[in-house]
Coordinates of C-alpha atoms in Angstrom, one line a residue:
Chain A
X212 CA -76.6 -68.1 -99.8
X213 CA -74.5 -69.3 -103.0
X214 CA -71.5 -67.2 -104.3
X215 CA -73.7 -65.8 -107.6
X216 CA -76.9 -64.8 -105.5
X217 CA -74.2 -62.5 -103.5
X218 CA -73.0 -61.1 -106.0
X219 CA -76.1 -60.1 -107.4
X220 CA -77.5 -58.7 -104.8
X221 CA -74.2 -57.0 -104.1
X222 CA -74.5 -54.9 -107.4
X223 CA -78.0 -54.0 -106.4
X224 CA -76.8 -52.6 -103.6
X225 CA -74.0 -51.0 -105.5
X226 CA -76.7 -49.7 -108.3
X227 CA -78.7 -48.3 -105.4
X228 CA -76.0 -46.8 -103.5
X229 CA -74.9 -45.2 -107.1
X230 CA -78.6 -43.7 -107.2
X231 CA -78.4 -42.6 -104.1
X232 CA -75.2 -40.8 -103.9
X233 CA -77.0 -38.9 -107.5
X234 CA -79.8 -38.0 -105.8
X235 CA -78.4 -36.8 -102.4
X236 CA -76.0 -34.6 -104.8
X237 CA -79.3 -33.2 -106.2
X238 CA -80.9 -32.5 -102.8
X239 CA -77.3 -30.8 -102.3
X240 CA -77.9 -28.5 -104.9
X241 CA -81.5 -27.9 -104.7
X242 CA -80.5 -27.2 -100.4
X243 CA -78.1 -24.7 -101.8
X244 CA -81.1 -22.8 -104.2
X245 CA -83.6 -22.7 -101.4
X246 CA -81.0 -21.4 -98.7
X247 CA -79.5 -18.3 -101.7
X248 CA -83.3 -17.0 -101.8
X249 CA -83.3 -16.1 -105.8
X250 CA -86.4 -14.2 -104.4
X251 CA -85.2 -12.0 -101.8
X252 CA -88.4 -13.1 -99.4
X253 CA -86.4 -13.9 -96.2
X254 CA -87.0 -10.9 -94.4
X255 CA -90.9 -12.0 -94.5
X256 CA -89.7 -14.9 -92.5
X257 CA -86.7 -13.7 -90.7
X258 CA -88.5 -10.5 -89.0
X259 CA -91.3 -12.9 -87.6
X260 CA -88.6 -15.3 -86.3
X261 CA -89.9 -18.4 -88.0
X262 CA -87.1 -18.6 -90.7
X263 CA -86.9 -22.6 -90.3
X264 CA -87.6 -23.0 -93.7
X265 CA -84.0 -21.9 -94.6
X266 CA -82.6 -23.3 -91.4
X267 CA -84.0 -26.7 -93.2
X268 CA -82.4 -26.0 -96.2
X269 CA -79.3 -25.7 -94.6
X270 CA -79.8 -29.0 -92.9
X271 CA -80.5 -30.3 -96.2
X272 CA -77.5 -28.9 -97.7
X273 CA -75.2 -30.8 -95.5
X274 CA -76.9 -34.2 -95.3
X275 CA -77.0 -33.9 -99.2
X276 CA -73.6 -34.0 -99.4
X277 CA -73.4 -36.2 -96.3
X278 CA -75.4 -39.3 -98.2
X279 CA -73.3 -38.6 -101.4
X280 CA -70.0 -39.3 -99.5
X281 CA -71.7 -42.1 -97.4
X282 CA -72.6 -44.0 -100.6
X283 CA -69.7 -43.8 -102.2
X284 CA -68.2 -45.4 -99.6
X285 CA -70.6 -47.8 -99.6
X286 CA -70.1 -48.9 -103.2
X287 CA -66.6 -49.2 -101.8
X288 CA -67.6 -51.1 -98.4
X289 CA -70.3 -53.8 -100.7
X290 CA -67.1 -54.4 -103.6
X291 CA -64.7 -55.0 -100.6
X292 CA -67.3 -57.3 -99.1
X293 CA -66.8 -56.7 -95.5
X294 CA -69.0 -56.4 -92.5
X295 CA -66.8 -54.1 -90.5
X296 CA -67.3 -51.5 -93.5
X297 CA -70.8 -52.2 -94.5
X298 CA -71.5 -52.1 -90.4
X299 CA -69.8 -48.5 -90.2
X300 CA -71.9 -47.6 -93.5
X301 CA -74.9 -48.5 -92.2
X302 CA -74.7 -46.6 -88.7
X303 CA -73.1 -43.3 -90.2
X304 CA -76.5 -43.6 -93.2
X305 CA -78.9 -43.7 -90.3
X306 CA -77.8 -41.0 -88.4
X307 CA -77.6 -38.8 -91.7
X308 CA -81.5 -40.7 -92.4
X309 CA -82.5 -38.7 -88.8
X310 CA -80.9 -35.3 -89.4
X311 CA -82.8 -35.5 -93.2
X312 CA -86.1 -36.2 -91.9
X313 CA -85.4 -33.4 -89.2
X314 CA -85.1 -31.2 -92.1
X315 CA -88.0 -32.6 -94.0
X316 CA -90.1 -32.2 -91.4
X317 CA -89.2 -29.0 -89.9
X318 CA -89.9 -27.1 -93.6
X319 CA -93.3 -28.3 -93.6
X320 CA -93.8 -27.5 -90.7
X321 CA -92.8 -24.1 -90.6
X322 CA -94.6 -23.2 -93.8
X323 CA -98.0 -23.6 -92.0
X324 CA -96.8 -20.9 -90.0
X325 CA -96.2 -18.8 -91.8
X326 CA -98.3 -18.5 -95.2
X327 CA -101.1 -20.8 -93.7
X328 CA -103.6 -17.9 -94.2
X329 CA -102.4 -14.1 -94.8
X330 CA -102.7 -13.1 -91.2
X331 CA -99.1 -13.2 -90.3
X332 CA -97.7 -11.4 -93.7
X333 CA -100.7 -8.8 -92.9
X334 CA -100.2 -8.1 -89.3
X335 CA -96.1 -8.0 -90.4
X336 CA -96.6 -5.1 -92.7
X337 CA -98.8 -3.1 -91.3
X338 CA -96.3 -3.1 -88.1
X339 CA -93.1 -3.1 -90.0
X340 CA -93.9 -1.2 -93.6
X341 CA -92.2 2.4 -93.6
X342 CA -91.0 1.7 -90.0
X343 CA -87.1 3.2 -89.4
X344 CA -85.6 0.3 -87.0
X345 CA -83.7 -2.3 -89.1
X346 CA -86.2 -4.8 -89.2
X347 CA -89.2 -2.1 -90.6
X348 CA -86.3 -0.8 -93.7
X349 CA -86.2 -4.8 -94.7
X350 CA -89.5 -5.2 -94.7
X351 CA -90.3 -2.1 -96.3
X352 CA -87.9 -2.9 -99.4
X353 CA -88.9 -6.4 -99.4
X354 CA -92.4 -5.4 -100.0
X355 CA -91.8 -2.4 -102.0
X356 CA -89.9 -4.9 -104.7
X357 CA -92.5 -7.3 -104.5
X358 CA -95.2 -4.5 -105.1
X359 CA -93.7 -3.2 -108.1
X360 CA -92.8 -6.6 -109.6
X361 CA -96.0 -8.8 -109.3
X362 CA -97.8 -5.6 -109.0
X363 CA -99.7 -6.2 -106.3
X364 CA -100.9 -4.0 -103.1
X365 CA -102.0 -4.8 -99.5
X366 CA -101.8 -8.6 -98.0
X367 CA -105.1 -9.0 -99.9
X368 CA -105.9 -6.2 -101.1
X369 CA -105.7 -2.5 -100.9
X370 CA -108.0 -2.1 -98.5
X371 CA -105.2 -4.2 -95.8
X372 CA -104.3 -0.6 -95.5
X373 CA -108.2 1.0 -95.4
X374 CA -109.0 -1.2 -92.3
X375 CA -106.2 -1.6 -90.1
X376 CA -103.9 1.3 -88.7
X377 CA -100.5 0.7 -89.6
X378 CA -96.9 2.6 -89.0
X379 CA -97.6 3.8 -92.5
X380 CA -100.8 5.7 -92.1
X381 CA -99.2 7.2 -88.6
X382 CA -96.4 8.1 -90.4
X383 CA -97.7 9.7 -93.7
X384 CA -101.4 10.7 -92.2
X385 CA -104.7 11.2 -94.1
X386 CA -102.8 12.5 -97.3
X387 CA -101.4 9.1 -98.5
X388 CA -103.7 6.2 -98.0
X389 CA -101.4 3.3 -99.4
X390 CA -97.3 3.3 -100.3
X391 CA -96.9 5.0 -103.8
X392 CA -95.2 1.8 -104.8
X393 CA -99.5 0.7 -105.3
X394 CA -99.7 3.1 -108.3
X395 CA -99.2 1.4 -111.5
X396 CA -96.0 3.5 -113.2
X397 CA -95.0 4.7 -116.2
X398 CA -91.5 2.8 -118.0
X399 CA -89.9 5.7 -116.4
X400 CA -91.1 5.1 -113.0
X401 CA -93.3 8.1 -113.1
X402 CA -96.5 7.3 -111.3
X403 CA -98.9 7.5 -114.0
X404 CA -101.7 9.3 -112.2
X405 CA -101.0 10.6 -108.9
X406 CA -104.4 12.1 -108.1
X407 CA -106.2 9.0 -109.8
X408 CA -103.9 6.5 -107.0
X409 CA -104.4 8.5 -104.1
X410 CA -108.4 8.2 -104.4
X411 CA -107.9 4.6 -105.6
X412 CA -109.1 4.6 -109.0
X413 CA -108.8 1.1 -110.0
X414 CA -107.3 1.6 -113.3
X415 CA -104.0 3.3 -112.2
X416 CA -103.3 1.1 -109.3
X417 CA -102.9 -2.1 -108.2
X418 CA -105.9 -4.0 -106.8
X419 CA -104.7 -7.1 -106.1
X420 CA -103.2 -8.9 -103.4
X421 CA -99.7 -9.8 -103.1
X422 CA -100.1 -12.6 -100.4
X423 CA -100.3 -14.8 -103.3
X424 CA -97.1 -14.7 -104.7
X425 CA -96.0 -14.8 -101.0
X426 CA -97.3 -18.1 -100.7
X427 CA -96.4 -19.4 -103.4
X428 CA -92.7 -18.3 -103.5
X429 CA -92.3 -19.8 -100.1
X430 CA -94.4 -23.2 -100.5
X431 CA -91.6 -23.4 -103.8
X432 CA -88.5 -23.4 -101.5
X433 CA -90.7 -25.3 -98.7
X434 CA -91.4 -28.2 -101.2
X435 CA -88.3 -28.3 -102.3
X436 CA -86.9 -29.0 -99.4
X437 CA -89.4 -31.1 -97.7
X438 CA -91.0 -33.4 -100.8
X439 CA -87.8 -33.5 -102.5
X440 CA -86.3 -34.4 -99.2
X441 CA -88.8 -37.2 -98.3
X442 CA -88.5 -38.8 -101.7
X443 CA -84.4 -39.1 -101.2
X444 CA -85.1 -40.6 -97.9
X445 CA -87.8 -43.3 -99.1
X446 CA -84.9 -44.0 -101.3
X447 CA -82.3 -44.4 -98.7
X448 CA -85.1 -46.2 -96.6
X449 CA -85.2 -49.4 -99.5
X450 CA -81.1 -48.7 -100.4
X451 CA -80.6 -49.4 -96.3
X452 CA -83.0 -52.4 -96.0
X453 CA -81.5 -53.9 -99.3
X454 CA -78.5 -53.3 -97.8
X455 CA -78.9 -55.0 -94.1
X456 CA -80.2 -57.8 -96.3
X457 CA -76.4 -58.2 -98.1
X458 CA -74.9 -57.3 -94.5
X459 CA -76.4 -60.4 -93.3
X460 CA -75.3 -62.5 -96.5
X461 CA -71.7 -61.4 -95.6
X462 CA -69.7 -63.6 -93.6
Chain B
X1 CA -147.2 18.4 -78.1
X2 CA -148.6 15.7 -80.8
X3 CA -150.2 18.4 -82.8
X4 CA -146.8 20.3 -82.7
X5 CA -145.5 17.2 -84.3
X6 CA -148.1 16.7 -87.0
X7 CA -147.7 20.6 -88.1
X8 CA -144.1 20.0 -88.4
X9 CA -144.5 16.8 -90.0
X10 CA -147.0 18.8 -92.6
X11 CA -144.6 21.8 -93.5
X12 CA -142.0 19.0 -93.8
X13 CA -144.4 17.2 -96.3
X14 CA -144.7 20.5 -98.3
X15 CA -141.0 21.4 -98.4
X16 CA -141.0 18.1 -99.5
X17 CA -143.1 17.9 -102.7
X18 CA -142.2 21.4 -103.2
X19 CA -138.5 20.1 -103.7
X20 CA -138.6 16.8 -104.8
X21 CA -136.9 16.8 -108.4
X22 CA -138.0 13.5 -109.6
X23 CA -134.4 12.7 -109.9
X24 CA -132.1 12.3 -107.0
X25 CA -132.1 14.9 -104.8
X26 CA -129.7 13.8 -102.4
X27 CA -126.1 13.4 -102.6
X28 CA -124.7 10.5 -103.7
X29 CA -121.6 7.8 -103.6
X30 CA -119.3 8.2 -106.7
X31 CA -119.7 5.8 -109.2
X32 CA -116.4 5.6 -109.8
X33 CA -114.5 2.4 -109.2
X34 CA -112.6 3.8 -106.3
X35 CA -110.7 1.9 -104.0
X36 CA -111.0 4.7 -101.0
X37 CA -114.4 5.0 -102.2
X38 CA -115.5 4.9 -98.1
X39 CA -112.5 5.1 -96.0
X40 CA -112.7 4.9 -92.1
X41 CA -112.7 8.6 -91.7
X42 CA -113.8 10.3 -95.6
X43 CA -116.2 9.9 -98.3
X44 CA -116.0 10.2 -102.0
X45 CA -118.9 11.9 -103.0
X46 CA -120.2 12.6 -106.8
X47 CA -120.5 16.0 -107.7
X48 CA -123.7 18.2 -107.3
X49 CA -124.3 18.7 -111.0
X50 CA -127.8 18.9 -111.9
X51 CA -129.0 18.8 -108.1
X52 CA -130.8 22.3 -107.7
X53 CA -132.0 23.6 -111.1
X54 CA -132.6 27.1 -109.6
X55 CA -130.6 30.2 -110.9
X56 CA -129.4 32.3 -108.6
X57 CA -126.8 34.4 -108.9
X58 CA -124.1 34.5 -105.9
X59 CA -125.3 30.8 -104.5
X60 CA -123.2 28.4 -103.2
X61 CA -123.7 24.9 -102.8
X62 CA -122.7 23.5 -99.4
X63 CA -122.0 20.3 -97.8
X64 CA -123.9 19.4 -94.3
X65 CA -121.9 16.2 -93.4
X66 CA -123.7 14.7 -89.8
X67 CA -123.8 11.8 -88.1
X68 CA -127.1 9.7 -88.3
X69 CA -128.0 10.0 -85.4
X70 CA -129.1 13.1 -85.3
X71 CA -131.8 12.4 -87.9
X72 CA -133.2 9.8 -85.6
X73 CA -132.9 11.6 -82.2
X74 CA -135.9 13.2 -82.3
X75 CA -137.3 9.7 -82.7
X76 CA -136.2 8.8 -79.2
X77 CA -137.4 12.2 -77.8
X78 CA -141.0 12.0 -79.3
X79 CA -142.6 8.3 -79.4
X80 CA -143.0 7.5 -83.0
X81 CA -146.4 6.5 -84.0
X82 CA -146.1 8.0 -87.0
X83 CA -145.7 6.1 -90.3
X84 CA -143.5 8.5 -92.6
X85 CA -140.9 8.5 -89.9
X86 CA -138.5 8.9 -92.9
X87 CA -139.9 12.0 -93.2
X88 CA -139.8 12.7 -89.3
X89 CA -136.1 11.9 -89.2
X90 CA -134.6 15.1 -90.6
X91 CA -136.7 17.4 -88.2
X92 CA -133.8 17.5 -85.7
X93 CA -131.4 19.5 -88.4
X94 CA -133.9 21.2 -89.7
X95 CA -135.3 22.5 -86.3
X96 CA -132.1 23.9 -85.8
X97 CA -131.7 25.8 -88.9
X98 CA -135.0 27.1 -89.0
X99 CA -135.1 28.0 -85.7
X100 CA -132.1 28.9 -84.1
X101 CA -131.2 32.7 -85.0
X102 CA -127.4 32.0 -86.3
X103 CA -126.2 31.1 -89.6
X104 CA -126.2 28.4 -90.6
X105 CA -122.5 28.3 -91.8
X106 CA -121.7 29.5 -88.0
X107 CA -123.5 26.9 -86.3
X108 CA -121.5 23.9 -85.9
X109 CA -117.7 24.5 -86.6
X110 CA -116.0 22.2 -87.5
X111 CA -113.3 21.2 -84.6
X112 CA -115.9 21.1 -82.1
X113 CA -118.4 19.9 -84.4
X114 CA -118.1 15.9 -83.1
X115 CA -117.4 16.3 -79.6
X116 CA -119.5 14.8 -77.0
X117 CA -122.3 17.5 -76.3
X118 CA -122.1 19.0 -80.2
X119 CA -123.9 19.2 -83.3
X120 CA -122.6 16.3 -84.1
X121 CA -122.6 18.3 -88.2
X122 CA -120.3 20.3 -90.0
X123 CA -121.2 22.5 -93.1
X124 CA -118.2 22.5 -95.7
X125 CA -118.4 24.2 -99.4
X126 CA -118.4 22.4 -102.4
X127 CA -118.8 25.8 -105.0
X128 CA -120.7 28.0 -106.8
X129 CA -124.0 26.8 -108.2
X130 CA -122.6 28.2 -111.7
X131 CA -120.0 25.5 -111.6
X132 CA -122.3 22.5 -112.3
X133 CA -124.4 23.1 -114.5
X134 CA -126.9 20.3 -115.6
X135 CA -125.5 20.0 -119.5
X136 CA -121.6 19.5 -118.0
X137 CA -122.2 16.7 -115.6
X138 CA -120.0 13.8 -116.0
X139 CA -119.2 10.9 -113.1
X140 CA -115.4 11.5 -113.8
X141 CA -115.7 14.5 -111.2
X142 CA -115.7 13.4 -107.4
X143 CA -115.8 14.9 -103.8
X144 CA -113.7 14.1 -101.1
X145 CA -115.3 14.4 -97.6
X146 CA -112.6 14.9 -95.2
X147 CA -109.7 15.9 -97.5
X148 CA -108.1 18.6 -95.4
X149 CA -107.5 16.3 -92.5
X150 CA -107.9 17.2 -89.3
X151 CA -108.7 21.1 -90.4
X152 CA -109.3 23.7 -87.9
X153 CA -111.0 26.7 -89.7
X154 CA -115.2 26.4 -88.7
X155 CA -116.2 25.3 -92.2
X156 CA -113.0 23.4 -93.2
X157 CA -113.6 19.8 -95.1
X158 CA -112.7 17.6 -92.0
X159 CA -112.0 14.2 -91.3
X160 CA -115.4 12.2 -90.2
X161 CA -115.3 10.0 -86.7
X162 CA -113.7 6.9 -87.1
X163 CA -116.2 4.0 -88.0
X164 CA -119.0 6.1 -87.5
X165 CA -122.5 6.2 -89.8
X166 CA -122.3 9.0 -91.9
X167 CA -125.5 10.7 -93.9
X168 CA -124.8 14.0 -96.2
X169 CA -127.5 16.6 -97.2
X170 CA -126.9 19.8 -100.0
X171 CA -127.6 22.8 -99.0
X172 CA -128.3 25.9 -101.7
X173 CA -127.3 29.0 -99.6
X174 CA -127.4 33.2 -101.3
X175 CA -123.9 33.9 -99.4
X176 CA -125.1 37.5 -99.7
X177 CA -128.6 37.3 -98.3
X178 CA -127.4 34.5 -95.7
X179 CA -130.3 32.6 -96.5
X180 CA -130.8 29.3 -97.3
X181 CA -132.3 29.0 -100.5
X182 CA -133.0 25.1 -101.0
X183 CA -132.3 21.8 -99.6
X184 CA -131.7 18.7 -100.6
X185 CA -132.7 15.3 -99.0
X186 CA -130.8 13.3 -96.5
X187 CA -128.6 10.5 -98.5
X188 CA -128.6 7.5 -97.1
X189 CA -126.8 6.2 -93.8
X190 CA -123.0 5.7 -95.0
X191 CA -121.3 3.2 -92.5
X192 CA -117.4 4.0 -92.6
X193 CA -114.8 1.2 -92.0
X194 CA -114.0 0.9 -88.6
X195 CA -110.2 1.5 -87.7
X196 CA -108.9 -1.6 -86.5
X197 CA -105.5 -2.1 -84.4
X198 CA -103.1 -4.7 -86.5
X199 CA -102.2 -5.9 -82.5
X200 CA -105.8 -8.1 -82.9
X201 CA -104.7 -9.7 -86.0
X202 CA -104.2 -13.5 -84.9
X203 CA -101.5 -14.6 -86.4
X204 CA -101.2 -18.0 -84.9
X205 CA -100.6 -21.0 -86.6
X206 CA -104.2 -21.9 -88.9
X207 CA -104.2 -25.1 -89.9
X208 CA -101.8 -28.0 -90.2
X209 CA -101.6 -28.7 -94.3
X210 CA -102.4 -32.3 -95.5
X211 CA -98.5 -32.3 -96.7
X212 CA -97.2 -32.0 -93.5
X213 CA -99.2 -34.5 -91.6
X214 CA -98.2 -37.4 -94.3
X215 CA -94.8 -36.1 -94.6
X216 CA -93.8 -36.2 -90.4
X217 CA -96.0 -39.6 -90.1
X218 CA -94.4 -41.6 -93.3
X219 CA -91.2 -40.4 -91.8
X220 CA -91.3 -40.6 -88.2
X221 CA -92.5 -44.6 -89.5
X222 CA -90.2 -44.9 -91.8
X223 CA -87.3 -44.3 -89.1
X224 CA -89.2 -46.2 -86.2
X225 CA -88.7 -49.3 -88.6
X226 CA -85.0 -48.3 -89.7
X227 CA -84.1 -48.7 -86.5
X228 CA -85.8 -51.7 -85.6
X229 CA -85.0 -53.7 -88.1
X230 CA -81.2 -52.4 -87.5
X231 CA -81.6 -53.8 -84.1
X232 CA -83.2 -56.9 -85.6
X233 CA -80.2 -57.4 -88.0
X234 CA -77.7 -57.2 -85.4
X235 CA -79.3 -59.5 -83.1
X236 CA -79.3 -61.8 -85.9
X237 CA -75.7 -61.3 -87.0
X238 CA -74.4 -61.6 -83.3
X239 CA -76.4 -64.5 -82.0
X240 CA -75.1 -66.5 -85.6
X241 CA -71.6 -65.9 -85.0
X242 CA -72.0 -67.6 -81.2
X243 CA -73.8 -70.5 -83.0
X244 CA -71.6 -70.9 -85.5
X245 CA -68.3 -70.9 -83.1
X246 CA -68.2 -74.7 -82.1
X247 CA -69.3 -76.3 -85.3
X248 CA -66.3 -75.9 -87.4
X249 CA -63.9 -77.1 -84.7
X250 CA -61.0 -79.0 -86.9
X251 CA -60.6 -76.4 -89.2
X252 CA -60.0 -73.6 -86.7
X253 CA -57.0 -75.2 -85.2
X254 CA -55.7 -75.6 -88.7
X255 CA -54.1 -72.1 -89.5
X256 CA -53.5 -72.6 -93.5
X257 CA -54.8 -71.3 -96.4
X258 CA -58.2 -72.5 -97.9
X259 CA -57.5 -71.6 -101.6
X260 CA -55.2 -74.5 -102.4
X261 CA -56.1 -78.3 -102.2
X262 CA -52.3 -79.3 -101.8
X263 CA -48.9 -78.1 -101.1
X264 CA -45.6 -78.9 -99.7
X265 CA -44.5 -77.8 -96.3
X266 CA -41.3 -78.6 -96.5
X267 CA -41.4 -80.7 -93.3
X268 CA -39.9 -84.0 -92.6
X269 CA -43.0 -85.6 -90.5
X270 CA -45.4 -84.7 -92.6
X271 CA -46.3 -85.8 -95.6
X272 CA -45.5 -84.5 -99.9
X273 CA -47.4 -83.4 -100.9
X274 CA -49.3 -82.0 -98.0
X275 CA -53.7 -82.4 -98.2
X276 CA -54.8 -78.8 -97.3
X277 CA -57.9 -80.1 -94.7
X278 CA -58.8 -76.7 -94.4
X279 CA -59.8 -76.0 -98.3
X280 CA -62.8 -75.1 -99.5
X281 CA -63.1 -75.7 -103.2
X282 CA -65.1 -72.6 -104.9
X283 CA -68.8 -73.7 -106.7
X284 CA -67.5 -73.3 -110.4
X285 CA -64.4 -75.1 -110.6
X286 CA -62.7 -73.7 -113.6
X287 CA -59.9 -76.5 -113.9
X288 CA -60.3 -80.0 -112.9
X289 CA -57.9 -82.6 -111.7
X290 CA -56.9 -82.9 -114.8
X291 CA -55.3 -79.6 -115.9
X292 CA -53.7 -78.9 -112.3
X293 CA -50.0 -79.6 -112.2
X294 CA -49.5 -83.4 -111.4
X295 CA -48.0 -84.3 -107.8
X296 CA -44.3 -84.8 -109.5
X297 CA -43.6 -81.6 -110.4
X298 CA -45.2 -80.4 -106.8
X299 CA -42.5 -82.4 -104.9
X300 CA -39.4 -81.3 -106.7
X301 CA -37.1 -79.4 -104.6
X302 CA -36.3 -75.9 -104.7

């Protein structure tokens, strides 16, 4: 291969490696969003046992950085034009390649289990909600911010609690049919109409179903991780082959 | 015994007429937009305004809450061939009001009331026929069935049986005389929510998403071929190298530099300037022949 058609195609794999390094920066930072849960949803997970959504993002976190350092020095390895270096790059990228698409999959995985259909969150607080170990008091504040926030009751909807016994209704009996935290509320927290909540008069509380916003908070960090993820790695995927190409160019 | 029947089916007939209101004369589901409306163990009922339009002074309107089932038992006793078996179907309370010596309020208390061998009815008071009058109705007044939980006075407002089917009847009673002054029909069969354990929600995995699938196959693919065509790459890298060992055999033995065409070695056998046979001239040659110091100046000595 003549001198100039290397050295063009050793700035495309410098330009690439440069895009690379940008973008497994990005996945860095996006890792690091997902795993600080802004949202405050991981007991939801965490309780049931299936938290691999975070355990992906931490994954992610560290073969974000991982494929930022690797490029770098594979600018380096392509401008120094030697097949030890490039040889040494392109083993250490495919190992990172693996551990990535380990983390890709395992988010999108996981996320059928859990917010597939509304079964699991259901069954979780009807067994947890206004239970005293350590795992009922996270779930029971958990849900008690997301109630009053998206203002929401039940999995579905109220009637979550209608059907199905629950710790709740075995701890506060025939008097209280759903957590207070149902009850639309006053800007000063007051509930605005005790009586009119506890018989379930649809315009003092909430009537619909917070599994929604459940799903939907954690198919946010699950996309994140996994689409964001797979896109970096189709990346990667053409920087590597572009790359083996130039290896073999090398003498 | 069929005569028996038809008599009873006849004063029923008459009680009938004699108290049908034209409107509703039953009790009835609240309007209301109620989430609890039917729970698995109470009932939101509206209130009786405008039900019996009797005065009476000292009457009290009471609840009979009883399981279905006892309007149709008398169905399974005595072959039906009749064809107002509606009608039929609330002989079995009725019998034992009008005919049983006790009143009414003392028949059935209420803790015992759904046991096994009961009554399978309690009686519970909703108030004094003065308090609904027709003018004052309004739906934004309700009833709770079952609102003091599991009670244990005899005419307490109890929880119902889990799940079971639930019918309600008024009753317009003189406290004082202990009489029954008026009835109301049978509402209709109520089925409350059945209690179910959270243990048999299934809460197994659903359904793979489409995501997920083209996500793990794209990737598991993606790093099948990585791989491969790694192993391809080195196969070619390794097997060129052995080829390209023996053909550049001169040069090898030649340990010099490749960058520069000539230069003095400063060795008696050999020849000044010195022929490098081991250069490679670059593609673009920048400087010719020409411009590059002449072989005088190469040979002077230093």
């Amino acid at each position: 291969m003549g001198a100039g058609a290397l050295t063009c195609l050793m700035i495309l794999v410098i330009v690439l490696n440069a895009i690379a390094a940008a973008a497994g920066l990005a996945l860095f930072a996006v890792a690091i969003w997902v795993a600080v849960d802004g949202y405050k949803l991981y007991p939801i997970s965490g309780v049931s046992g299936k938290d691999d959504i975070f355990a992906a993002a931490w994954i992610a976190i560290f073969t974000g950085f991982a494929f930022f350092l690797t490029c770098i020095f594979g600018i380096f390895a392509a401008l120094k034009r030697s097949r030890a270096l490039m040889l040494a790059y392109l083993i250490i990228m495919f190992i990172i390649f693996l551990f990535e698409c380990a983390s890709a999959i395992t988010a999108a995985t996981n996320r059928d289990y859990l917010v597939g259909n509304s079964n699991l969150v259901k069954k979780q607080m009807l067994q947890y909600y206004a239970d005293s170990s350590t795992q009922g008091k996270q779930i029971t504040q958990t849900w008690n911010r997301v109630m009053e926030q998206v203002e929401c009751c039940g999995a579905d909807s109220p009637k979550d609690w209608l059907e199905y016994n629950s710790t709740f209704k075995q701890t506060f009996g025939p008097t209280y049919l759903w957590p207070l935290n149902c009850c639309q509320r006053l800007s000063n927290f007051e509930v605005k109409d005790r009586e009119g909540c506890l018989v379930g008069k649809s315009s003092t509380m909430f009537t619909k179903g917070c599994f929604q916003y459940i799903e939907s908070v954690l198919s946010r960090y699950t996309w994140a991780v996994s689409w964001y993820g797979f896109s970096v790695l189709m990346l990667v995927f053409f920087t590597l082959l572009i790359t083996m190409i130039y290896y073999m160019q090398l003498d | 015994m069929n005569t028996n029947a038809v008599i009873r089916l006849m004063s029923l007939m008459s009680m009938w007429m004699w108290t049908g209101q034209g409107q509703t004369f039953q009790p009835q589901l609240t309007p209301n937009d109620f989430q609890a409306k039917i729970t698995s163990n109470t009932v939101i009922l509206k209130q009786p305004y405008c039900i019996f339009d009797q005065t009476c002074n000292g009457c009290e309107i009471w609840l009979v809450a009883a399981l279905s089932s006892i309007k149709m038992s008398l169905e399974i006793k005595v072959r039906v061939r009749y064809i107002f078996f509606f009608l039929k179907s609330t002989t079995t309370f009725d019998a034992q009001v009008n005919s049983s010596a006790p009143y009414v309020l003392n028949l059935s208390p209420y803790p015992a009331a759904f046991n096994p061998s009961s009554r399978n009815f309690f009686v519970t008071k909703v108030g004094p026929l003065a308090s609904f009058p027709c003018s004052q109705s309004s739906n934004d007044f309700y009833f709770i069935v079952g609102a003091e939980g599991n009670c244990g006075g005899t005419n307490c407002n109890g929880i119902l049986p889990n799940g079971s089917i639930v019918s309600f009847k008024y009753l317009l009673i003189d406290v004082n005389n202990q009489t029954i002054v008026n009835m109301s029909n049978w509402s209709p069969n109520i089925t409350l929510l059945t209690f179910q354990n959270p243990q048999t929600i299934n809460d197994g995995l659903s359904a793979r998403s489409g995501a997920m699938v083209v996500i793990t196959t794209i990737l598991s693919v993606a790093a099948a071929l990585l791989l491969l065509l790694f192993f391809i790459m080195l196969c070619i890298v390794c097997c060129g190298r052995k080829e390209g060992k023996p053909i550049s055999g001169v040069s090898q033995t030649v340990m010099s530099s490749i960058r520069i065409p000539r230069y003095d070695t400063h060795l008696k056998d050999q020849v000044h300037p010195y022929d490098n046979p081991a250069y490679e001239s670059e593609v673009k040659n920048y400087s010719t022949s020409d411009t590059l110091p002449k072989s005088g100046i190469q040979t002077q000595k230093l």
